[in-house]
Each structure stands twice: as structure tokens, then as C-alpha cells.
PDB file of C-alpha atoms and ligand atoms in Angstrom:
ATOM      1  CA  MET A   1     -16.528  36.131 -25.606  1.00 51.00           C
ATOM      2  CA  PRO A   2     -20.144  34.966 -25.180  1.00 52.00           C
ATOM      3  CA  SER A   3     -20.253  31.425 -23.884  1.00 55.00           C
ATOM      4  CA  ALA A   4     -21.204  28.739 -26.391  1.00 60.00           C
ATOM      5  CA  PRO A   5     -24.614  27.077 -26.109  1.00 63.00           C
ATOM      6  CA  ASN A   6     -24.651  24.134 -23.698  1.00 79.00           C
ATOM      7  CA  SER A   7     -21.441  25.284 -22.054  1.00 84.00           C
ATOM      8  CA  LYS A   8     -23.216  25.402 -18.680  1.00 90.00           C
ATOM      9  CA  ARG A   9     -21.706  22.884 -16.288  1.00 93.00           C
ATOM     10  CA  ILE A  10     -23.716  20.115 -14.672  1.00 92.00           C
ATOM     11  CA  LYS A  11     -23.043  20.359 -10.957  1.00 92.00           C
ATOM     12  CA  GLY A  12     -22.295  17.254  -8.927  1.00 92.00           C
ATOM     13  CA  VAL A  13     -21.801  14.985 -11.922  1.00 91.00           C
ATOM     14  CA  SER A  14     -18.635  13.105 -12.854  1.00 91.00           C
ATOM     15  CA  ILE A  15     -18.292  10.904 -15.883  1.00 91.00           C
ATOM     16  CA  TYR A  16     -15.267   8.731 -16.489  1.00 90.00           C
ATOM     17  CA  ARG A  17     -14.099   7.053 -19.644  1.00 92.00           C
ATOM     18  CA  PRO A  18     -11.509   4.267 -19.734  1.00 92.00           C
ATOM     19  CA  PHE A  19      -8.602   4.282 -22.137  1.00 94.00           C
ATOM     20  CA  VAL A  20      -5.304   2.522 -22.621  1.00 95.00           C
ATOM     21  CA  TYR A  21      -1.920   3.967 -23.476  1.00 97.00           C
ATOM     22  CA  GLY A  22       1.481   2.458 -24.029  1.00 97.00           C
ATOM     23  CA  SER A  23       3.775   0.834 -26.499  1.00 97.00           C
ATOM     24  CA  ILE A  24       4.587  -2.337 -28.333  1.00 97.00           C
ATOM     25  CA  ALA A  25       8.111  -2.917 -29.652  1.00 97.00           C
ATOM     26  CA  THR A  26       9.501  -5.652 -31.861  1.00 96.00           C
ATOM     27  CA  PRO A  27      13.195  -6.406 -32.387  1.00 95.00           C
ATOM     28  CA  VAL A  28      14.254  -6.043 -35.997  1.00 95.00           C
ATOM     29  CA  ASN A  29      15.301  -9.287 -37.634  1.00 92.00           C
ATOM     30  CA  PRO A  30      18.821  -8.579 -38.979  1.00 88.00           C
ATOM     31  CA  ASP A  31      18.142 -10.904 -41.935  1.00 89.00           C
ATOM     32  CA  LYS A  32      15.007  -9.023 -42.891  1.00 89.00           C
ATOM     33  CA  LYS A  33      15.980  -5.447 -42.209  1.00 89.00           C
ATOM     34  CA  PRO A  34      13.610  -2.996 -43.842  1.00 87.00           C
ATOM     35  CA  PRO A  35      15.388  -0.887 -46.459  1.00 87.00           C
ATOM     36  CA  ASN A  36      16.321   2.624 -45.233  1.00 91.00           C
ATOM     37  CA  LEU A  37      16.613   1.426 -41.637  1.00 94.00           C
ATOM     38  CA  PRO A  38      19.554   3.264 -40.038  1.00 94.00           C
ATOM     39  CA  PRO A  39      22.192   0.663 -39.100  1.00 92.00           C
ATOM     40  CA  ASP A  40      21.991   1.357 -35.347  1.00 94.00           C
ATOM     41  CA  HIS A  41      18.209   0.932 -35.154  1.00 96.00           C
ATOM     42  CA  THR A  42      17.338  -2.336 -33.425  1.00 95.00           C
ATOM     43  CA  HIS A  43      13.583  -2.082 -32.841  1.00 96.00           C
ATOM     44  CA  GLN A  44      10.341  -1.097 -34.490  1.00 97.00           C
ATOM     45  CA  TRP A  45       7.790   0.313 -32.086  1.00 98.00           C
ATOM     46  CA  THR A  46       4.393   1.947 -31.841  1.00 98.00           C
ATOM     47  CA  VAL A  47       3.147   4.166 -29.044  1.00 98.00           C
ATOM     48  CA  SER A  48      -0.611   4.672 -28.862  1.00 98.00           C
ATOM     49  CA  VAL A  49      -3.596   6.050 -26.984  1.00 98.00           C
ATOM     50  CA  ARG A  50      -6.713   3.996 -27.611  1.00 96.00           C
ATOM     51  CA  GLY A  51      -9.970   2.773 -26.190  1.00 93.00           C
ATOM     52  CA  VAL A  52     -10.154  -0.500 -24.308  1.00 89.00           C
ATOM     53  CA  GLY A  53     -10.836  -3.230 -26.861  1.00 84.00           C
ATOM     54  CA  GLU A  54     -12.958  -1.816 -29.665  1.00 83.00           C
ATOM     55  CA  ASN A  55     -14.219   1.207 -27.697  1.00 88.00           C
ATOM     56  CA  ASP A  56     -14.053   4.515 -29.526  1.00 91.00           C
ATOM     57  CA  ILE A  57     -12.360   7.455 -27.798  1.00 95.00           C
ATOM     58  CA  SER A  58     -12.414   9.943 -30.658  1.00 95.00           C
ATOM     59  CA  HIS A  59     -15.774  11.413 -29.608  1.00 94.00           C
ATOM     60  CA  PHE A  60     -14.047  12.960 -26.586  1.00 96.00           C
ATOM     61  CA  ILE A  61     -10.383  13.042 -27.622  1.00 97.00           C
ATOM     62  CA  LYS A  62      -9.737  15.445 -30.473  1.00 97.00           C
ATOM     63  CA  LYS A  63      -6.023  14.924 -31.011  1.00 98.00           C
ATOM     64  CA  VAL A  64      -2.954  13.560 -29.292  1.00 98.00           C
ATOM     65  CA  GLN A  65       0.565  14.932 -29.313  1.00 98.00           C
ATOM     66  CA  PHE A  66       3.470  12.552 -28.724  1.00 98.00           C
ATOM     67  CA  LYS A  67       6.794  14.103 -27.744  1.00 98.00           C
ATOM     68  CA  LEU A  68       9.641  11.766 -28.625  1.00 98.00           C
ATOM     69  CA  HIS A  69      13.286  11.884 -27.557  1.00 98.00           C
ATOM     70  CA  ASP A  70      15.296  14.746 -29.045  1.00 97.00           C
ATOM     71  CA  THR A  71      17.376  12.276 -31.047  1.00 97.00           C
ATOM     72  CA  TYR A  72      14.362  11.954 -33.382  1.00 97.00           C
ATOM     73  CA  ALA A  73      13.796  14.285 -36.283  1.00 93.00           C
ATOM     74  CA  ASN A  74      10.640  16.344 -35.548  1.00 96.00           C
ATOM     75  CA  PRO A  75      10.157  14.901 -32.064  1.00 98.00           C
ATOM     76  CA  LEU A  76       6.749  16.573 -31.672  1.00 98.00           C
ATOM     77  CA  ARG A  77       4.169  14.436 -33.454  1.00 98.00           C
ATOM     78  CA  MET A  78       0.598  15.655 -33.495  1.00 98.00           C
ATOM     79  CA  ILE A  79      -1.959  13.002 -34.459  1.00 98.00           C
ATOM     80  CA  GLU A  80      -5.224  14.652 -35.421  1.00 98.00           C
ATOM     81  CA  SER A  81      -7.416  11.601 -35.922  1.00 97.00           C
ATOM     82  CA  PRO A  82      -7.584   8.008 -34.740  1.00 96.00           C
ATOM     83  CA  PRO A  83      -5.729   5.770 -34.459  1.00 96.00           C
ATOM     84  CA  PHE A  84      -3.803   8.055 -32.121  1.00 98.00           C
ATOM     85  CA  GLU A  85      -0.405   6.432 -32.538  1.00 98.00           C
ATOM     86  CA  VAL A  86       3.143   6.936 -33.747  1.00 98.00           C
ATOM     87  CA  SER A  87       5.258   4.172 -35.252  1.00 97.00           C
ATOM     88  CA  GLU A  88       9.013   4.546 -35.362  1.00 97.00           C
ATOM     89  CA  THR A  89      12.246   2.638 -35.290  1.00 97.00           C
ATOM     90  CA  GLY A  90      15.138   3.239 -32.911  1.00 97.00           C
ATOM     91  CA  TRP A  91      17.743   1.844 -30.574  1.00 97.00           C
ATOM     92  CA  GLY A  92      16.936   3.170 -27.122  1.00 97.00           C
ATOM     93  CA  GLU A  93      14.265   3.463 -24.472  1.00 98.00           C
ATOM     94  CA  PHE A  94      13.049   6.843 -23.281  1.00 98.00           C
ATOM     95  CA  GLU A  95      10.098   8.641 -21.793  1.00 98.00           C
ATOM     96  CA  ILE A  96       7.424   9.768 -24.230  1.00 98.00           C
ATOM     97  CA  GLN A  97       5.281  12.734 -23.279  1.00 98.00           C
ATOM     98  CA  ILE A  98       1.674  12.230 -24.357  1.00 98.00           C
ATOM     99  CA  LYS A  99      -0.609  15.247 -24.456  1.00 98.00           C
ATOM    100  CA  ILE A 100      -4.312  14.536 -24.885  1.00 98.00           C
ATOM    101  CA  PHE A 101      -6.489  17.308 -26.317  1.00 98.00           C
ATOM    102  CA  PHE A 102     -10.237  17.078 -25.800  1.00 97.00           C
ATOM    103  CA  VAL A 103     -13.047  17.994 -28.182  1.00 96.00           C
ATOM    104  CA  PRO A 104     -14.134  21.663 -27.943  1.00 94.00           C
ATOM    105  CA  GLU A 105     -17.433  20.780 -26.188  1.00 92.00           C
ATOM    106  CA  CYS A 106     -15.356  19.666 -23.245  1.00 93.00           C
ATOM    107  CA  THR A 107     -13.744  23.085 -22.592  1.00 92.00           C
ATOM    108  CA  GLU A 108     -11.069  21.359 -20.474  1.00 93.00           C
ATOM    109  CA  LYS A 109      -7.356  21.944 -20.857  1.00 95.00           C
ATOM    110  CA  ALA A 110      -5.195  19.269 -22.455  1.00 97.00           C
ATOM    111  CA  GLN A 111      -3.942  16.533 -20.140  1.00 97.00           C
ATOM    112  CA  THR A 112      -0.356  15.319 -20.159  1.00 98.00           C
ATOM    113  CA  LEU A 113       0.868  11.886 -19.248  1.00 97.00           C
ATOM    114  CA  PHE A 114       4.147  10.058 -19.584  1.00 97.00           C
ATOM    115  CA  HIS A 115       4.987   6.675 -20.956  1.00 97.00           C
ATOM    116  CA  PHE A 116       8.336   4.952 -20.738  1.00 97.00           C
ATOM    117  CA  LEU A 117       8.983   3.250 -24.066  1.00 98.00           C
ATOM    118  CA  LYS A 118       9.973  -0.317 -23.352  1.00 96.00           C
ATOM    119  CA  LEU A 119      12.075  -2.205 -25.899  1.00 96.00           C
ATOM    120  CA  HIS A 120      13.504  -5.040 -23.799  1.00 94.00           C
ATOM    121  CA  PRO A 121      11.829  -7.742 -21.739  1.00 91.00           C
ATOM    122  CA  TYR A 122      12.666  -7.478 -18.006  1.00 86.00           C
ATOM    123  CA  ILE A 123      10.083  -9.659 -16.303  1.00 82.00           C
ATOM    124  CA  GLY A 124      10.355 -13.431 -16.092  1.00 83.00           C
ATOM    125  CA  ASP A 125      13.014 -15.992 -15.273  1.00 89.00           C
ATOM    126  CA  LYS A 126      16.275 -16.252 -17.199  1.00 91.00           C
ATOM    127  CA  ALA A 127      15.037 -18.930 -19.596  1.00 91.00           C
ATOM    128  CA  GLU A 128      11.886 -16.993 -20.392  1.00 88.00           C
ATOM    129  CA  LEU A 129      13.833 -13.806 -21.065  1.00 90.00           C
ATOM    130  CA  GLU A 130      16.241 -15.694 -23.289  1.00 90.00           C
ATOM    131  CA  LEU A 131      13.360 -17.231 -25.236  1.00 89.00           C
ATOM    132  CA  SER A 132      11.726 -13.850 -25.584  1.00 89.00           C
ATOM    133  CA  ARG A 133      14.944 -12.457 -27.023  1.00 88.00           C
ATOM    134  CA  THR A 134      15.777 -15.300 -29.405  1.00 90.00           C
ATOM    135  CA  GLN A 135      12.209 -15.464 -30.709  1.00 92.00           C
ATOM    136  CA  ARG A 136      12.114 -11.675 -31.039  1.00 93.00           C
ATOM    137  CA  ARG A 137       8.823 -11.526 -29.210  1.00 93.00           C
ATOM    138  CA  PRO A 138       7.063  -8.168 -29.089  1.00 95.00           C
ATOM    139  CA  VAL A 139       7.554  -6.287 -25.821  1.00 95.00           C
ATOM    140  CA  GLN A 140       4.416  -4.565 -24.604  1.00 94.00           C
ATOM    141  CA  ALA A 141       3.916  -1.928 -21.956  1.00 94.00           C
ATOM    142  CA  PHE A 142       0.315  -0.767 -21.709  1.00 94.00           C
ATOM    143  CA  ILE A 143      -1.406   1.024 -18.879  1.00 94.00           C
ATOM    144  CA  TYR A 144      -5.129   1.210 -18.234  1.00 92.00           C
ATOM    145  CA  ASP A 145      -6.312   4.635 -17.164  1.00 93.00           C
ATOM    146  CA  GLU A 146      -9.492   6.671 -16.870  1.00 92.00           C
ATOM    147  CA  ILE A 147     -10.255  10.240 -17.818  1.00 94.00           C
ATOM    148  CA  ILE A 148     -12.640  11.855 -15.378  1.00 93.00           C
ATOM    149  CA  PHE A 149     -14.858  14.676 -16.569  1.00 94.00           C
ATOM    150  CA  ASN A 150     -15.907  16.548 -13.451  1.00 94.00           C
ATOM    151  CA  GLU A 151     -19.004  18.696 -13.754  1.00 94.00           C
ATOM    152  CA  PRO A 152     -19.019  18.389 -17.567  1.00 94.00           C
ATOM    153  CA  THR A 153     -20.648  20.994 -19.763  1.00 94.00           C
ATOM    154  CA  GLU A 154     -24.125  20.063 -20.959  1.00 93.00           C
ATOM    155  CA  ALA A 155     -22.733  19.606 -24.470  1.00 93.00           C
ATOM    156  CA  MET A 156     -20.036  17.267 -23.192  1.00 93.00           C
ATOM    157  CA  TYR A 157     -22.519  15.356 -21.048  1.00 92.00           C
ATOM    158  CA  ASP A 158     -24.734  14.803 -24.112  1.00 91.00           C
ATOM    159  CA  LEU A 159     -21.756  13.706 -26.147  1.00 91.00           C
ATOM    160  CA  LEU A 160     -20.463  11.269 -23.545  1.00 91.00           C
ATOM    161  CA  THR A 161     -23.819   9.727 -22.760  1.00 88.00           C
ATOM    162  CA  SER A 162     -24.957   9.351 -26.348  1.00 87.00           C
ATOM    163  CA  ARG A 163     -21.788   7.686 -27.638  1.00 83.00           C
ATOM    164  CA  GLY A 164     -19.280   5.310 -26.139  1.00 73.00           C
ATOM    165  CA  SER A 165     -19.477   3.856 -22.673  1.00 71.00           C
ATOM    166  CA  ALA A 166     -17.539   3.346 -19.491  1.00 70.00           C
ATOM    167  CA  LEU A 167     -18.020  -0.398 -19.717  1.00 68.00           C
ATOM    168  CA  ILE A 168     -14.833  -2.353 -20.054  1.00 63.00           C
ATOM    169  CA  PRO A 169     -14.960  -5.328 -22.373  1.00 58.00           C
ATOM    170  CA  PRO A 170     -13.853  -8.661 -20.903  1.00 55.00           C
ATOM    171  CA  ARG A 171     -10.120  -8.693 -20.393  1.00 51.00           C
ATOM    172  CA  ALA A 172      -8.137  -9.634 -23.450  1.00 44.00           C
ATOM    173  CA  ARG A 173      -5.559 -11.902 -21.903  1.00 41.00           C
ATOM    174  CA  ASN A 174      -3.850 -13.474 -24.805  1.00 41.00           C
ATOM    175  CA  GLY A 175      -6.719 -13.730 -27.227  1.00 43.00           C
ATOM    176  CA  ARG A 176      -6.496 -10.348 -28.893  1.00 44.00           C
ATOM    177  CA  GLY A 177      -3.578  -9.981 -26.779  1.00 44.00           C
ATOM    178  CA  TRP A 178      -1.997  -6.569 -26.465  1.00 45.00           C
ATOM    179  CA  GLU A 179      -3.697  -5.007 -23.483  1.00 50.00           C
ATOM    180  CA  PHE A 180      -3.182  -6.654 -20.125  1.00 53.00           C
ATOM    181  CA  THR A 181      -0.523  -9.288 -20.252  1.00 56.00           C
ATOM    182  CA  GLU A 182       0.657 -11.139 -17.179  1.00 58.00           C
ATOM    183  CA  GLU A 183       3.964  -9.411 -17.822  1.00 60.00           C
ATOM    184  CA  SER A 184       2.512  -5.929 -17.575  1.00 62.00           C
ATOM    185  CA  GLU A 185       0.499  -6.969 -14.511  1.00 67.00           C
ATOM    186  CA  ALA A 186       3.637  -8.327 -12.900  1.00 69.00           C
ATOM    187  CA  SER A 187       5.570  -5.154 -13.578  1.00 67.00           C
ATOM    188  CA  GLU A 188       2.685  -3.063 -12.253  1.00 70.00           C
ATOM    189  CA  LEU A 189       2.682  -5.235  -9.127  1.00 75.00           C
ATOM    190  CA  ASP A 190       6.421  -4.694  -8.758  1.00 74.00           C
ATOM    191  CA  ARG A 191       5.886  -0.946  -8.974  1.00 71.00           C
ATOM    192  CA  LEU A 192       3.162  -1.115  -6.324  1.00 79.00           C
ATOM    193  CA  THR A 193       5.301  -3.267  -4.028  1.00 80.00           C
ATOM    194  CA  GLU A 194       8.187  -0.833  -4.430  1.00 77.00           C
ATOM    195  CA  GLY A 195       5.802   2.065  -3.758  1.00 79.00           C
ATOM    196  CA  ILE A 196       4.526   0.411  -0.563  1.00 85.00           C
ATOM    197  CA  LYS A 197       8.115  -0.102   0.622  1.00 84.00           C
ATOM    198  CA  VAL A 198       8.919   3.569   0.071  1.00 82.00           C
ATOM    199  CA  VAL A 199       5.783   4.665   1.950  1.00 87.00           C
ATOM    200  CA  GLN A 200       6.592   2.296   4.843  1.00 88.00           C
ATOM    201  CA  GLU A 201      10.106   3.693   4.977  1.00 88.00           C
ATOM    202  CA  HIS A 202       8.685   7.257   5.148  1.00 87.00           C
ATOM    203  CA  ILE A 203       6.315   6.233   7.967  1.00 90.00           C
ATOM    204  CA  LYS A 204       9.188   4.647   9.901  1.00 91.00           C
ATOM    205  CA  LYS A 205      11.301   7.802   9.546  1.00 91.00           C
ATOM    206  CA  ALA A 206       8.386  10.043  10.533  1.00 91.00           C
ATOM    207  CA  LYS A 207       7.782   7.888  13.657  1.00 93.00           C
ATOM    208  CA  GLU A 208      11.466   8.129  14.603  1.00 92.00           C
ATOM    209  CA  THR A 209      11.403  11.911  14.172  1.00 91.00           C
ATOM    210  CA  LEU A 210       8.254  12.119  16.287  1.00 91.00           C
ATOM    211  CA  LEU A 211       9.808  10.014  19.064  1.00 92.00           C
ATOM    212  CA  GLU A 212      12.932  12.167  19.009  1.00 93.00           C
ATOM    213  CA  LYS A 213      10.852  15.373  19.258  1.00 92.00           C
ATOM    214  CA  GLU A 214       8.851  13.886  22.138  1.00 92.00           C
ATOM    215  CA  ARG A 215      12.097  13.036  23.904  1.00 93.00           C
ATOM    216  CA  GLN A 216      13.310  16.631  23.446  1.00 93.00           C
ATOM    217  CA  VAL A 217      10.002  18.022  24.757  1.00 93.00           C
ATOM    218  CA  ALA A 218      10.249  15.762  27.818  1.00 93.00           C
ATOM    219  CA  GLN A 219      13.813  16.942  28.454  1.00 93.00           C
ATOM    220  CA  ILE A 220      12.872  20.607  28.173  1.00 93.00           C
ATOM    221  CA  LYS A 221       9.914  20.053  30.519  1.00 92.00           C
ATOM    222  CA  ALA A 222      12.157  18.307  33.011  1.00 92.00           C
ATOM    223  CA  GLN A 223      14.659  21.173  32.874  1.00 92.00           C
ATOM    224  CA  LEU A 224      11.912  23.768  33.334  1.00 91.00           C
ATOM    225  CA  GLU A 225      10.555  21.888  36.351  1.00 90.00           C
ATOM    226  CA  LYS A 226      14.034  21.858  37.930  1.00 87.00           C
ATOM    227  CA  LYS A 227      14.268  25.651  37.716  1.00 79.00           C
TER     228      LYS A 227
HETATM  229  C1  SLL B 301      19.581   6.412 -23.823  1.00 66.00           C
HETATM  230  N1  SLL B 301      17.901   7.610 -22.590  1.00 66.00           N
HETATM  231  O1  SLL B 301      20.471   7.238 -23.695  1.00 66.00           O
HETATM  232  C2  SLL B 301      18.155   6.906 -23.763  1.00 66.00           C
HETATM  233  C3  SLL B 301      17.856   7.695 -24.988  1.00 66.00           C
HETATM  234  C4  SLL B 301      17.074   7.612 -27.288  1.00 66.00           C
HETATM  235  C5  SLL B 301      16.677   6.713 -28.353  1.00 66.00           C
HETATM  236  C6  SLL B 301      17.362   6.840 -26.023  1.00 66.00           C
HETATM  237  C7  SLL B 301      16.735   7.607 -31.881  1.00 66.00           C
HETATM  238  C8  SLL B 301      16.823   6.995 -33.165  1.00 66.00           C
HETATM  239  C9  SLL B 301      17.303   7.976 -34.231  1.00 66.00           C
HETATM  240  C10 SLL B 301      16.599   6.673 -30.716  1.00 66.00           C
HETATM  241  O2  SLL B 301      16.417   5.472 -30.763  1.00 66.00           O
HETATM  242  N2  SLL B 301      16.705   7.329 -29.590  1.00 66.00           N
HETATM  243  O3  SLL B 301      16.458   8.600 -34.824  1.00 66.00           O
HETATM  244  O4  SLL B 301      18.495   7.977 -34.404  1.00 66.00           O
HETATM  245  O5  SLL B 301      19.778   5.208 -23.941  1.00 66.00           O
END
């Protein structure tokens, strides 16, 4: 197939674009249950891929496929235009596979990421968690991420530089509210701390193995010298 115009790649250039993905879930009020809600469904939730704040992402993202748990009818949901989101009701938490397809100018393969749908609050002291539950506060789990376009095609470069931007609007703490809550920061911090622990454990084990090997080498040397 002849290559499309402007499909030449620009060497040495990388352009990144920020985006946010995740979910917001609200417990269903048993006194105000929506009609048709299956009796075991306890939460309403929405999973989405969006720009940070008001930033548009649809000039580089063509469509997004969300793969829900198999307990859902038609678990594969393809969203062809923004807002790239799926709203559902349910009873359980599970991992959602999110596949991001880029506009044709990009000529890159789709990218897959995973989001764990969070329905219940876990972070905070007992009283806070209790309050969150009794007040049926929405539970949010959003992650900030960046898509990096390495050596973009000329067409993609033009598209990215003429629309949208990599600038991140000032953090929405609780004003507009859904993006970076202290809760999600705390849970991210927990994940990092856990990650550091695991890495330190690996380093410790590797050092022990190294010491053991050195001991063995020394022994063998000593034996060889004796002979
Ligand atoms: C669990 N790992 O076993 C999880 C799976 C699945 C949640 C949770 C389906 C709703 C429906 C629904 O909420 N699935 O359409 O019936 O806890």
C-alpha cells in the first residue's frame, strides 16, 4: 500500500499528552432505587478516559473500548466519540481493560491499560470510612497518565501541535473535584511505599545470594590451592 501523505516520521521528536482515566462510583440509595435496577446491584458507576480538566483528547484518541467483567451483558463496550465513558450499575469490583485507539494520522497500534473499579472507600480512619458509607459519598479512583508519541508522523505532529496542549490546568482539589483527591493521592502513595518495600526485599535477597556465591567461590579457591 502506498504510504499516506505526511506519514513520514519526525526523527528525534517526542510529544506527550496528559490524560486521566478511572472511575467514580456511588452507592444506590435503597429508598430511591431506580426502576429496573436488579435487586443485587448496590452501586452506580462510570469509568472514563478524559483530558485533564477541560482539555480535549478526541483529536488524538479516536475511540476507546472498555472490557467489563464477564458477568455483564455485552462486556465489550466500544465508545466511538467523547465522552469516552461507560456508566453501569453492579455489585462488585473488578478490573476493567481499557483499550485506546488513536486517530489514523497517528499510525500507532492501540494501547491497553487496566483500571480496577473501586466501589468501596478504603482510605481514612474508621470514623471517616463510616461517614463515607452512611452519607453514600462517591468513591473515586482516577489516575493521571501521559501518552507519549515517539517520532510522530508529520500529520500527527501537525495535529498535536495545532490543537490541544500538554499543559496541565491547576489541580482541581475539591473545587471541580473528581480528579486528584487526597484519597487517591494517599492510595497512590501506599502503592509506591509497598513497591519500594518489595524492591528493597529483592535487593536484600540478591545481596544474600551474592554473598553466598562469593563464599562458595572462596571455598573452591581454597580447595584448589590445597591440591
Ligand atoms: C467478585 N471479582 O467476585 C469480583 C467480580 C463482578 C461484578 C465482580 C455484574 C452485575 C450484573 C457485577 O456487578 N459484576 O450485571 O449482574 O467479587
